[in-house]
Coordinates of C-alpha atoms in Angstrom, one line a residue:
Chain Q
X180 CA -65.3 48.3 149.5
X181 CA -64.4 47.2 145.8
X182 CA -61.8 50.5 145.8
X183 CA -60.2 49.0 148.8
X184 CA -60.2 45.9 147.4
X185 CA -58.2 47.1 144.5
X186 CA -56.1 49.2 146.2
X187 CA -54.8 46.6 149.0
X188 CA -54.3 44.1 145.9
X189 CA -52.2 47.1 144.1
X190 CA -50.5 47.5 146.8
X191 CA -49.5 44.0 147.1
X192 CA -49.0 43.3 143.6
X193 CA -46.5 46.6 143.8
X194 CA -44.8 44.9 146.8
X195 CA -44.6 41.6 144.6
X196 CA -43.2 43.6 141.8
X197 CA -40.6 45.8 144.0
X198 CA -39.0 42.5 145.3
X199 CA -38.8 40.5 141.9
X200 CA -36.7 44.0 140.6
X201 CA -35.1 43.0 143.8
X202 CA -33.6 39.7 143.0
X203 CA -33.2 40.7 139.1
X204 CA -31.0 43.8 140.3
X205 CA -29.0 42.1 143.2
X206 CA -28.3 38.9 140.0
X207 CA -27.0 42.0 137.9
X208 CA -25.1 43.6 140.6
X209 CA -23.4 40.2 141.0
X210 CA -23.4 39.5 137.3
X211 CA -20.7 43.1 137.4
X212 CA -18.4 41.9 140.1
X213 CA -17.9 38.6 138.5
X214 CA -17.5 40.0 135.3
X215 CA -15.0 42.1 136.9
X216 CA -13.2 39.4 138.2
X217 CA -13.1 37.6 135.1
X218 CA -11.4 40.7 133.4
X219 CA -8.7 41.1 136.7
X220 CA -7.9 37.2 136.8
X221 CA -7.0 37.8 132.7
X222 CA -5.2 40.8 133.6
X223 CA -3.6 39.0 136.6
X224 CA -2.3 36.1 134.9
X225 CA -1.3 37.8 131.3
X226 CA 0.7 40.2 133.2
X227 CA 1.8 37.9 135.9
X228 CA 0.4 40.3 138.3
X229 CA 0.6 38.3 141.8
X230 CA -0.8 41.2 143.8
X231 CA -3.8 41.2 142.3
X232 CA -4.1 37.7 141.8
X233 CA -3.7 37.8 145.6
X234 CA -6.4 40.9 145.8
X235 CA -9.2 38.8 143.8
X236 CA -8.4 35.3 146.0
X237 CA -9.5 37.5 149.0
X238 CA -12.7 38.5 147.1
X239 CA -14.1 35.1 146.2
X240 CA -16.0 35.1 149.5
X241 CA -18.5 37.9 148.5
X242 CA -20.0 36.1 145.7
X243 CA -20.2 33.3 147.4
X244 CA -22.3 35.3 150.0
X245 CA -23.9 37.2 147.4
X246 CA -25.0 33.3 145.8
X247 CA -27.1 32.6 149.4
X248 CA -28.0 35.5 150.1
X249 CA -29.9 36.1 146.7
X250 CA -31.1 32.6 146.6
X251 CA -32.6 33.0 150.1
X252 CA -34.6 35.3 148.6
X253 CA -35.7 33.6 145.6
X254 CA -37.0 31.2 148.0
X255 CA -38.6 33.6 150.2
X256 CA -40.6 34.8 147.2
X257 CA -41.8 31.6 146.1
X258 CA -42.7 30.9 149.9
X259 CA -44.7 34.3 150.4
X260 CA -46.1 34.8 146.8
X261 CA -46.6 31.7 145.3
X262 CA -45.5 32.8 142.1
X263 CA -46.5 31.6 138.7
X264 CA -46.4 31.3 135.5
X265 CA -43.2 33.9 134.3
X266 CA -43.2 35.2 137.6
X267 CA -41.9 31.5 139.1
X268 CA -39.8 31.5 135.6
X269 CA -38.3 34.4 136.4
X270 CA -37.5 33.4 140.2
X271 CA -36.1 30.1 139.2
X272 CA -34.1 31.2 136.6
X273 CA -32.5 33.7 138.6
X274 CA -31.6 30.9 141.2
X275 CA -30.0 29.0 138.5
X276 CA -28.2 32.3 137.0
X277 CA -26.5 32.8 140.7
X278 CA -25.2 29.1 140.5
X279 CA -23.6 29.7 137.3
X280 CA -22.1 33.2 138.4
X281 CA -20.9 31.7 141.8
X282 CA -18.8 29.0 139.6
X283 CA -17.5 31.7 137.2
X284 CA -16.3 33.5 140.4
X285 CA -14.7 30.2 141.4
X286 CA -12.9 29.8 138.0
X287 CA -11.4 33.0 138.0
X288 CA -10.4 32.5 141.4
X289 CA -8.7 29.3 139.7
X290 CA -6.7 31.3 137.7
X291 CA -5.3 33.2 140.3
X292 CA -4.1 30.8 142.3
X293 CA -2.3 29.5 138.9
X294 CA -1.2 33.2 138.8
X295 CA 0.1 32.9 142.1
X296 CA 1.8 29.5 141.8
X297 CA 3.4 30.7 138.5
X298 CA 4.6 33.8 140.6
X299 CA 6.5 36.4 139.2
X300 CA 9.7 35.0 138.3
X301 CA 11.1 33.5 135.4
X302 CA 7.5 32.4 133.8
X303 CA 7.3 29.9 130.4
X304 CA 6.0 32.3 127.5
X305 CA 4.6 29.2 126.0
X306 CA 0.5 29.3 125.5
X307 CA 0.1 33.1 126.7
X308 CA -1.0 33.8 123.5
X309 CA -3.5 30.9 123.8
X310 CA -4.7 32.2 127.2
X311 CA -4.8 36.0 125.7
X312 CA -7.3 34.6 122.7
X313 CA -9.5 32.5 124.6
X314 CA -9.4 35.2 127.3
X315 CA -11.0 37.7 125.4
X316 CA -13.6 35.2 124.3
X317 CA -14.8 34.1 127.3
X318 CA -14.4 37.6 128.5
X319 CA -17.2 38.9 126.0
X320 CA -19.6 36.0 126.4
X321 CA -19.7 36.9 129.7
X322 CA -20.7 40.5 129.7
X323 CA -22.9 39.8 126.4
X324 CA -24.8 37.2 128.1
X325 CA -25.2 40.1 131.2
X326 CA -26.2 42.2 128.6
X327 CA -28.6 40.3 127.6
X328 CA -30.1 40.0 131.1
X329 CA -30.5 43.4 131.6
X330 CA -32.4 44.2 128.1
X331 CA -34.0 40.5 128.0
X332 CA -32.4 40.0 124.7
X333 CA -32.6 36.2 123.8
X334 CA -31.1 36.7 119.9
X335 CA -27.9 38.1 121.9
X336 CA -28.0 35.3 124.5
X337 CA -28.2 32.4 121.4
X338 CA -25.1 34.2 120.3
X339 CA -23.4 33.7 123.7
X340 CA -24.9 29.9 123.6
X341 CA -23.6 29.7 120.0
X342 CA -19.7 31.4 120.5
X343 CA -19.3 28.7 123.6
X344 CA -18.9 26.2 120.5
X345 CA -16.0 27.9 118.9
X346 CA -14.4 28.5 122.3
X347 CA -14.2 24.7 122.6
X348 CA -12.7 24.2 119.3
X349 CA -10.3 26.8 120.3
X350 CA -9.5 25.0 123.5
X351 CA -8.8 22.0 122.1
X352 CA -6.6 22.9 119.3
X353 CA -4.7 25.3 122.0
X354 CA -4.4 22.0 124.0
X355 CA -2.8 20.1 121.1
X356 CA -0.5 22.6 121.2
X357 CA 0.3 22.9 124.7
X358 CA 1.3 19.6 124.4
X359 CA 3.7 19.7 121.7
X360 CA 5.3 22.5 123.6
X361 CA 5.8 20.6 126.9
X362 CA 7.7 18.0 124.4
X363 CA 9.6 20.2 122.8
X364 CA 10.8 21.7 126.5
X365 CA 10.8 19.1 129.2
X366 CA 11.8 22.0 131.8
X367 CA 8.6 24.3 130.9
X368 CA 6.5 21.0 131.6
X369 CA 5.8 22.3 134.8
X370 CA 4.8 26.3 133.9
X371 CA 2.7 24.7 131.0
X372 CA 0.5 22.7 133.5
X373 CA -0.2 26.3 135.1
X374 CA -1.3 27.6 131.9
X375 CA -3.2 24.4 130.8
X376 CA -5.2 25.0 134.3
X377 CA -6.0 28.6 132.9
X378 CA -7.5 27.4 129.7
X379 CA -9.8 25.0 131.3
X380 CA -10.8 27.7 133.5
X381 CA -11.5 30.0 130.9
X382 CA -13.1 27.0 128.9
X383 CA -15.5 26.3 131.9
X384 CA -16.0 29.9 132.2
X385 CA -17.6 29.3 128.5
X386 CA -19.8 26.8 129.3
X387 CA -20.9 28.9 132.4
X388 CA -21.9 32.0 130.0
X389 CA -24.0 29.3 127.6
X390 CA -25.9 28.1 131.0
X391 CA -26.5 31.8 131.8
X392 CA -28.1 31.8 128.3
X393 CA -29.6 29.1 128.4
X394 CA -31.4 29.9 131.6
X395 CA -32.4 33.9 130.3
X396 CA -33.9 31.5 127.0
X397 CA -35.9 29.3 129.5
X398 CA -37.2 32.4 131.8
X399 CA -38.3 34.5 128.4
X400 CA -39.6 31.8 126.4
X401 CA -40.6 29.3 129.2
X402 CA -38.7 26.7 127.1
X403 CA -35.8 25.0 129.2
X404 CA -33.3 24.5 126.3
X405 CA -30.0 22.9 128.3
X406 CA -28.9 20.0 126.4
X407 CA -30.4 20.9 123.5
X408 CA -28.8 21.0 120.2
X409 CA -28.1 24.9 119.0
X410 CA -30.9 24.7 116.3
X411 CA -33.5 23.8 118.8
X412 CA -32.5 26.6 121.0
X413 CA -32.2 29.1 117.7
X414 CA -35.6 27.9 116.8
X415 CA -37.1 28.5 120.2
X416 CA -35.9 31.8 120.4
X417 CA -37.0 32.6 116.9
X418 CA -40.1 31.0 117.7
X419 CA -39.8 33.9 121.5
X420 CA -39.1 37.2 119.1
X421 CA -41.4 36.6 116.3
X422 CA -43.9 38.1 118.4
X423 CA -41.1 39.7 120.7
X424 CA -43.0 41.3 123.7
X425 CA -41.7 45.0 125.6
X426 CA -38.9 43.9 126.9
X427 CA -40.2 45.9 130.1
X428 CA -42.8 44.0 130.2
X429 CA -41.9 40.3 131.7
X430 CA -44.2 40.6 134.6
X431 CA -47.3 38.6 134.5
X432 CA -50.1 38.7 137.3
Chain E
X971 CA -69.7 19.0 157.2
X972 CA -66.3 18.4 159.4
X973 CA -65.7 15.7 158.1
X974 CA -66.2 15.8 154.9
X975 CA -63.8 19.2 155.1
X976 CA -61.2 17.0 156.7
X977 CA -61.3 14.2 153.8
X978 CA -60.9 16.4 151.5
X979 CA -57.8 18.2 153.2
X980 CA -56.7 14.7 154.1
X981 CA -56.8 13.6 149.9
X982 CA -55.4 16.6 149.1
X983 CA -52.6 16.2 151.4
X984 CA -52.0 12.8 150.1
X985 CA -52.0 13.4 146.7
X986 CA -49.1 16.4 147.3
X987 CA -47.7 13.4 149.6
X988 CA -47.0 11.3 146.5
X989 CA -45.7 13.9 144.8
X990 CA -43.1 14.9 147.1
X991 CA -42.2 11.1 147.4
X992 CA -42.6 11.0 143.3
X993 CA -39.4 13.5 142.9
X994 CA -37.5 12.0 145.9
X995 CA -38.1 8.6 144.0
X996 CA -37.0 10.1 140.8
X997 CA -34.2 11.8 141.8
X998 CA -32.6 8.6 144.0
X999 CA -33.5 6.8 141.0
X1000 CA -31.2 9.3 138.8
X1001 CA -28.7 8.7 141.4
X1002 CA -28.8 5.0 140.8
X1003 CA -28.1 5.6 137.2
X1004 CA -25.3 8.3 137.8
X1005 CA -23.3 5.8 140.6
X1006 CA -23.3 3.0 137.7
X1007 CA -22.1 5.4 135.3
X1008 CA -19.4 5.9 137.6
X1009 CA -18.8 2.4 138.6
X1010 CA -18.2 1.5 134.6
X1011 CA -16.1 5.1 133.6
X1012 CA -14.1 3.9 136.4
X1013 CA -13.8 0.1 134.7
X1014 CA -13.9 1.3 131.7
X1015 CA -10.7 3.7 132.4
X1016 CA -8.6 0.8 134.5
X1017 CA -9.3 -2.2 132.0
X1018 CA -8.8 -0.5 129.2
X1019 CA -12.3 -1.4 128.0
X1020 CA -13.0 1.3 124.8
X1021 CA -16.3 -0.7 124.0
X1022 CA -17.8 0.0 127.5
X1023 CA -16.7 3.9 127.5
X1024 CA -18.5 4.2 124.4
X1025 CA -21.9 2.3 126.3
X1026 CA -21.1 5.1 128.4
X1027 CA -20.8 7.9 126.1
X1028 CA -24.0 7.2 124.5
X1029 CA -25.9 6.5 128.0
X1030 CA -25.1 10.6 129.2
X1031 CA -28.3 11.8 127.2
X1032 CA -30.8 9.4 129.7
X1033 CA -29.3 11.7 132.9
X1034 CA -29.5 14.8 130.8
X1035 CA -33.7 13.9 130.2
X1036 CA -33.8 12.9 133.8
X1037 CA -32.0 16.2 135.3
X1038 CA -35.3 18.2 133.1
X1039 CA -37.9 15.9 133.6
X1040 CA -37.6 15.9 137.3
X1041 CA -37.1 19.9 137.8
X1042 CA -40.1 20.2 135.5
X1043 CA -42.1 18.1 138.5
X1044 CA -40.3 20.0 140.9
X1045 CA -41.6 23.4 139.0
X1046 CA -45.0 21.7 138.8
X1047 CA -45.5 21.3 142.4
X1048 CA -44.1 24.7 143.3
X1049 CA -47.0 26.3 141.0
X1050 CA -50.0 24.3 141.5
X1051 CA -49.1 23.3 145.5
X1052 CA -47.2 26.3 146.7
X1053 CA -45.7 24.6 149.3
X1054 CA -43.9 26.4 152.1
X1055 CA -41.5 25.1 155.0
X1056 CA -39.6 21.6 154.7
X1057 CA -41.8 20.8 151.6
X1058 CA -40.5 23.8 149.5
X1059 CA -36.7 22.6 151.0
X1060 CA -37.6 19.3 149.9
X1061 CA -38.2 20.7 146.1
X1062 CA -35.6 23.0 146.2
X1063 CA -33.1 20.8 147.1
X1064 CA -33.9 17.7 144.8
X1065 CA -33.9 20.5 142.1
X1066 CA -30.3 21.3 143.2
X1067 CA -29.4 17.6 143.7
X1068 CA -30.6 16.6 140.2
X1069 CA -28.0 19.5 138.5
X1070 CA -25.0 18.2 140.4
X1071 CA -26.1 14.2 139.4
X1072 CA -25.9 15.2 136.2
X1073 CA -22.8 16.5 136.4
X1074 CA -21.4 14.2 138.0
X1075 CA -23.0 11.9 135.0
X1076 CA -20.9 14.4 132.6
X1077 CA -17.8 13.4 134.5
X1078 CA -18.2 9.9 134.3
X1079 CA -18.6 10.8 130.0
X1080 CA -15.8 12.8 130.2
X1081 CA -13.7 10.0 131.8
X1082 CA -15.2 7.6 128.4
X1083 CA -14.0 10.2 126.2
X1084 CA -10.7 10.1 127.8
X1085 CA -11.0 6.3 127.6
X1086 CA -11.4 6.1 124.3
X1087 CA -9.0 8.8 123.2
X1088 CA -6.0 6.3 125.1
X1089 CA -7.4 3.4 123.0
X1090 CA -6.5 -0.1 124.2
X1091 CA -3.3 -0.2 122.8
X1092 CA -0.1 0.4 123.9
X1093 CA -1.2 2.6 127.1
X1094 CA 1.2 4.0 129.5
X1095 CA 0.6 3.0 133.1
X1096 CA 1.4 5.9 134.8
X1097 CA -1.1 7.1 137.0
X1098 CA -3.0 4.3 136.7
X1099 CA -2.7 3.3 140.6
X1100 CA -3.5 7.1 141.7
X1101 CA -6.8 6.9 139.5
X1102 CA -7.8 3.4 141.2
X1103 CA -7.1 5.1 144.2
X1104 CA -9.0 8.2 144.2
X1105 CA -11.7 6.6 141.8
X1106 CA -12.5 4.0 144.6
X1107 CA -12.9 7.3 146.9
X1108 CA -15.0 9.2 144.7
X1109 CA -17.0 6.4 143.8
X1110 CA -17.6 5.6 148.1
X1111 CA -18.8 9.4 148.2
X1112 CA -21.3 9.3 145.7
X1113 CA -22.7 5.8 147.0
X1114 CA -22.5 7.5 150.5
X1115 CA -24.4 11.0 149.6
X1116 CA -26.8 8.9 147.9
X1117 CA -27.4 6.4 150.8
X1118 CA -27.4 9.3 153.3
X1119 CA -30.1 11.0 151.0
X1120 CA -32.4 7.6 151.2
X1121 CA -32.2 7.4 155.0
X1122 CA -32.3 10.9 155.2
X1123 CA -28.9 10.6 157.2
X1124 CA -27.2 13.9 157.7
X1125 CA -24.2 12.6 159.8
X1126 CA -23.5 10.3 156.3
X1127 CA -23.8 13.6 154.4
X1128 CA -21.4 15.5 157.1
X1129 CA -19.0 12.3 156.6
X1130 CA -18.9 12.6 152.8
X1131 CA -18.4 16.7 152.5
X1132 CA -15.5 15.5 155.4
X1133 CA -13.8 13.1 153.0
X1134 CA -14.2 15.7 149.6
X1135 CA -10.8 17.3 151.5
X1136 CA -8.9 13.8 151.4
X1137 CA -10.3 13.6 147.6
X1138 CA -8.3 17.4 146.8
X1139 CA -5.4 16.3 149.4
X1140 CA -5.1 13.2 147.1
X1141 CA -5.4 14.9 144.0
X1142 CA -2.9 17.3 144.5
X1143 CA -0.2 15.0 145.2
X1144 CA -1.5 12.7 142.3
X1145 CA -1.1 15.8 140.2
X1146 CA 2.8 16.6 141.6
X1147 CA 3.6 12.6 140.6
X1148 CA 2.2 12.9 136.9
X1149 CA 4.2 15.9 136.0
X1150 CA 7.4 14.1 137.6
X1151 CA 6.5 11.0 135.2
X1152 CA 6.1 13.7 132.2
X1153 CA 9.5 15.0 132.8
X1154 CA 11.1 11.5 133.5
X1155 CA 9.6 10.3 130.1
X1156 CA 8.5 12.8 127.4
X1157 CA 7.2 10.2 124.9
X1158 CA 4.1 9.6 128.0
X1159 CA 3.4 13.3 128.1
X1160 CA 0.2 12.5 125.8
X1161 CA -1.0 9.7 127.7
X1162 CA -0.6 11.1 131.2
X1163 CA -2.4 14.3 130.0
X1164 CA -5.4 12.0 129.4
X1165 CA -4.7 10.2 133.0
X1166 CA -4.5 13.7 134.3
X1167 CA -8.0 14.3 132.9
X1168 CA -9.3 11.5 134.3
X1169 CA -8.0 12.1 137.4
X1170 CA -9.7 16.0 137.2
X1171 CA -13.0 14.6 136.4
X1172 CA -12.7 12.5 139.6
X1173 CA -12.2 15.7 141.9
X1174 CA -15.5 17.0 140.0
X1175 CA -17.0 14.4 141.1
X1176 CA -15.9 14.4 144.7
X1177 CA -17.0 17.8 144.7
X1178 CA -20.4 17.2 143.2
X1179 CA -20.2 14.4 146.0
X1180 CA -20.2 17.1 148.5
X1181 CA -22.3 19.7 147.2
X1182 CA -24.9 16.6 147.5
X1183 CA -24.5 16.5 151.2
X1184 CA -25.3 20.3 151.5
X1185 CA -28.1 20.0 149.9
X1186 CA -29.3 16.8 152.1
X1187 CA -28.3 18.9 155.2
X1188 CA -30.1 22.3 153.7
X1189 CA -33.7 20.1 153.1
X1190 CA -33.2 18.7 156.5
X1191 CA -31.7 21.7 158.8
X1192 CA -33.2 24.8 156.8
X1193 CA -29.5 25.7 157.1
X1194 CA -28.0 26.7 153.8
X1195 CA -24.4 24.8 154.6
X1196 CA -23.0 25.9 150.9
X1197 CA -19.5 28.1 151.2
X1198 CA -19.6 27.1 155.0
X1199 CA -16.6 25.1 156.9
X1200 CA -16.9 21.9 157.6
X1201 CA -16.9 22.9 161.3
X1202 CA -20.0 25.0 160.9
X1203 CA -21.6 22.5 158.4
X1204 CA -20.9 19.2 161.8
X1205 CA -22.7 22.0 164.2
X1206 CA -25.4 21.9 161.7
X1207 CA -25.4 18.7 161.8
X1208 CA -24.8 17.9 165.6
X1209 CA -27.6 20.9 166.5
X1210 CA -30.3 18.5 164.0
X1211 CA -29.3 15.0 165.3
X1212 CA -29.4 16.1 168.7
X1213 CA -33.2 16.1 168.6
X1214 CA -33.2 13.7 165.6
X1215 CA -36.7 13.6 164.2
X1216 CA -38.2 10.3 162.8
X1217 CA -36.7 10.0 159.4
X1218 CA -40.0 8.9 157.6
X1219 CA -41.2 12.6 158.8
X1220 CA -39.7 14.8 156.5
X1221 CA -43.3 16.2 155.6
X1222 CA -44.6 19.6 157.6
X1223 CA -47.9 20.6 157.1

């Protein structure tokens, strides 16, 4: 009886674990196609390329499915298994993680409409070099912080968190600029708007990647660190590594 | 020995009663806070008044508290009470509903900011009547959504996602009049960026407005109504008011 016992509560615990991979894996698989979008709206807009801004407007609908479909099964899981402990952590963050992707999704959808609108005709040079910078940024916080997801890394998702800082700095200088431009050349004032709608995408896109890290921090640590100053996050995840657990190992029954 | 199994059920029960009606008090609470911060950003931004934007400014951290205070409770119950059915929707979406208050509360800094950046000094007054426009139809939405959320009144919810489309209609003409002005008078290209802002945070907020009423309709319906059209989100709605249940019985056991 006591070996049946065991076995039928291996059995579920081995169900439990199969469907939190689950939800981690389908967050990653949606983590890629957003990344990827992030990557063709820059490649899009820097090279004017209406098609596929036109290509990646048509595939905003699948990570909005992909957002309920995975939360419907975070919520299933906390129905059936009452998690708890990291196991609800983990379930909740993910949740949270799919908001944030969804809107990253949205913004680069943004910026192909702006893409679009800007269409492929005589186009104002003026910021491109601002967009290409900020791009690239943004770009990289957003496949670190899915790195960081898929090894549980926290020191490389308080790097994310910490680069979303100077990405706002760079925004706001590039804005300054923007502005002199549009000035300078009152018949660019409109193309300028187009790119000024880029760089607050990509600047949201920012803060999206520093909730992403944010939310890995709180799932790891069991701290929930938005709104806090940088040092308080650095010190929680400091506080996490010291006595870093196997990263495999983020499954507690 | 019935009986005293059915007290205890019954104390049980009333104890994960209060609860529930603990977060729903919180979080309607929150939204109290959030529509004032509103109401002044919007003063603030019309009148000029740099001393009440920087109230405001300093106000954003008491939402930020509330958004983790309350999601900590709603964490709390799902752990220790497991709840399943309209219960767990109830958690789940307050736990939504408090992340768009508080951005919504951002917004309403973020119009401050603005506020404060134009100064009281010698501002230009384009735009001015677009803001007070849209601002009063934002700031209707978020009373609305937070009405329809105390009476649990998903027609009210269905009517604010409804008017979120006037809010972008609006906003997009809004948008085509400010760059007009910038060309017509270079010297204002500064001060109608920051009206421009303004007027951005305001279709934020319109669409935090809305997200709002899905949530509402999700806790009420079961339906997820996110990414849906507003024609499948009034069926939704028609299908639930149809057989309208008593709206003090939002608690399955």
């Amino acid at each position: 009886m006591e070996l049946e016992k065991d076995n039928y509560s291996n059995h579920i615990s081995h169900q439990f674990n199969e469907e939190l991979e689950t939800i981690r894996t389908q967050m990653l698989t949606m983590g890629g196609i957003v990344e990827r979008q992030v990557n063709d709206a820059l490649e899009a807009v820097l090279g004017g390329d209406v098609e596929l801004a036109e290509t990646l407007r048509q595939l905003d609908q699948q990570t909005n499915s992909m957002e309920l479909m995975i939360d419907e099964l975070c919520i299933t899981i906390i129905a059936r298994r009452q998690p708890a402990a990291s196991d609800l952590r983990l379930v909740v963050s993910i949740s949270r993680a799919v908001a944030d992707l969804e809107r990253i999704g949205d913004e680069a959808s943004r910026i192909a409409l702006q893409t679009i609108e800007m269409g492929e005709g005589s186009r104002s040079q003026h910021g491109f070099q601002e967009v290409r910078h900020i791009g690239n940024l943004v770009r990289d916080m957003v496949r670190d912080v899915l790195t960081a997801y898929a090894r549980n890394d926290l020191e490389m998702a308080y790097r994310v968190a910490k680069q979303d800082r100077n990405v706002d700095q760079e925004y706001r200088t590039a804005m300054r600029t923007l502005v002199t431009y549009m000035m300078e050349d009152v018949r660019s004032i409109s193309s300028i708007m187009s790119v000024i709608w880029v760089l607050r995408s990509l600047e949201r896109i920012g803060d999206h990647a520093r909730n992403l890290a944010e939310h890995l921090i709180y799932q790891v640590s069991g701290t929930d660190v938005r709104h806090q100053s940088l040092k308080t996050m650095k010190q929680t995840v400091r506080e996490e590594t010291g006595g870093q657990p196997d990263p495999q190992d983020t499954h507690e029954e």
